[in-house]
Amino acid sequence: MQKSDGMNYAPEFSGESKKVVGKDDFRFSVIGLKHGHVFAMTNGLLEAGATLVSVHDDDAGLVEMFCRRYPGVVVADGEEGILNDDSIQLVVSAALPCMRAALGIRVMEAGKDYFCDKPGALTLFDVERVRAVCSATKRKYMVYFGERIHVEGAVFAEEEIRKGRIGRVLHVTILAPHRLNAGSRPDWFFDPGRNGSVLCDIGSHQIEQFLTYTANEDARITHAYEANYANPDHPEFSDYGECTVLGRNGATGIIRVDWFTPDGLSAWGDGRVFIIGTEGTIEIRKYVDIAQNDASDCVYIVDGGGEHVYHEHGRTGFPFFPAFVLDSLNRTETVMSQEHVFTSMRLAVEASLLAAGERS
């Protein structure tokens, strides 16, 4: 699995996958291949036992690449060919970010659940439109917050927090640098109208993590800032962003996202999370433990019993995917509530709007 390019980073569990359904018990199709996260989303569902049926995108080259990756998938005759297929229970999408909300509405109105790459929406208007249709159709609108659900170290840390290992979580600091790889990025990537700003895009991962680790149902963005420090050829693009968050329960958060991963780093970003609790602390070194080894998913915990380090790669797995499949089949919300998804989406947009106001 390549680790140098975050756009095409597609984790696969190296242990024994937990399949919760048999062949054709849960069938999904893909509409939209514009972001490489679609491979990660597809991998996770296949590992849970879901059956990939068909794919559609208006770019024949992307479709060909997807078919090489997943032999046997059927190339659908347009979007309607998938939406009108009553055997499909879920549609997965990494369409252009600015098109994800509208596509999700069409999917839900067709009686199917929807699983899209982040960000799930770029405007507050779209968040509310999606919320209304989701409520009316009783379908699911799930977002791929991969920097938590697809990182074994992050999953392990959440499990330990839920056990009460470090007491009540008071504060979370998240550092999320990414490698730009500007030459390989499509034009839409640099356009906030089509991709969202840095806080709406990769910041959505971090806001969702804050809500999860602090057990918050809602929060407020108290400060947000974005800047373009090193990309004058794309003046509307923000290569740096930061925000602070105040949770409803009083927990606080600091988030920094940027596109300044040094060329010498072995991974696409040195993502780290620092969590302070009343009885301990946690540090997650997600993708690399710099200058030590090539290990990922390293978790450092200090509690009443001492200092501990855990290497979770290949051990914890990705429980989101089997749980989500079962939630879709059983109409439950064990893995993530729909309200949690919408709150994460809304706060990411609000952070972007606040930053735009401070920048203007």
Tab-separated table of C-alpha atoms in Angstrom, residues 168-174 210-211 214 216 219-220 222 243-255 274-276:
chain	number	residue	atom	x	y	z
A	168	ARG	CA	-13.177	12.648	30.724
A	169	VAL	CA	-11.645	14.155	27.599
A	170	LEU	CA	-10.986	17.860	28.088
A	171	HIS	CA	-9.034	18.862	24.993
A	172	VAL	CA	-7.961	17.568	21.588
A	173	THR	CA	-5.207	19.023	19.401
A	174	ILE	CA	-5.019	17.681	15.835
A	210	PHE	CA	-13.036	16.261	17.804
A	211	LEU	CA	-16.744	15.519	18.184
A	214	THR	CA	-14.868	14.499	23.216
A	216	ASN	CA	-19.899	16.076	21.815
A	219	ALA	CA	-19.848	22.481	19.008
A	220	ARG	CA	-19.028	26.031	17.993
A	222	THR	CA	-14.574	30.067	17.895
A	243	CYS	CA	-9.473	26.647	13.786
A	244	THR	CA	-10.455	26.309	17.413
A	245	VAL	CA	-13.550	24.486	18.582
A	246	LEU	CA	-15.647	24.674	21.740
A	247	GLY	CA	-17.816	21.660	22.405
A	248	ARG	CA	-21.229	21.817	23.971
A	249	ASN	CA	-19.859	19.889	26.988
A	250	GLY	CA	-17.001	22.362	27.483
A	251	ALA	CA	-14.212	20.388	25.792
A	252	THR	CA	-11.951	22.425	23.527
A	253	GLY	CA	-10.044	21.655	20.360
A	254	ILE	CA	-7.259	23.073	18.197
A	255	ILE	CA	-7.040	21.967	14.571
A	274	PHE	CA	-3.039	14.791	21.175
A	275	ILE	CA	-5.825	14.057	23.649
A	276	ILE	CA	-5.916	15.293	27.229
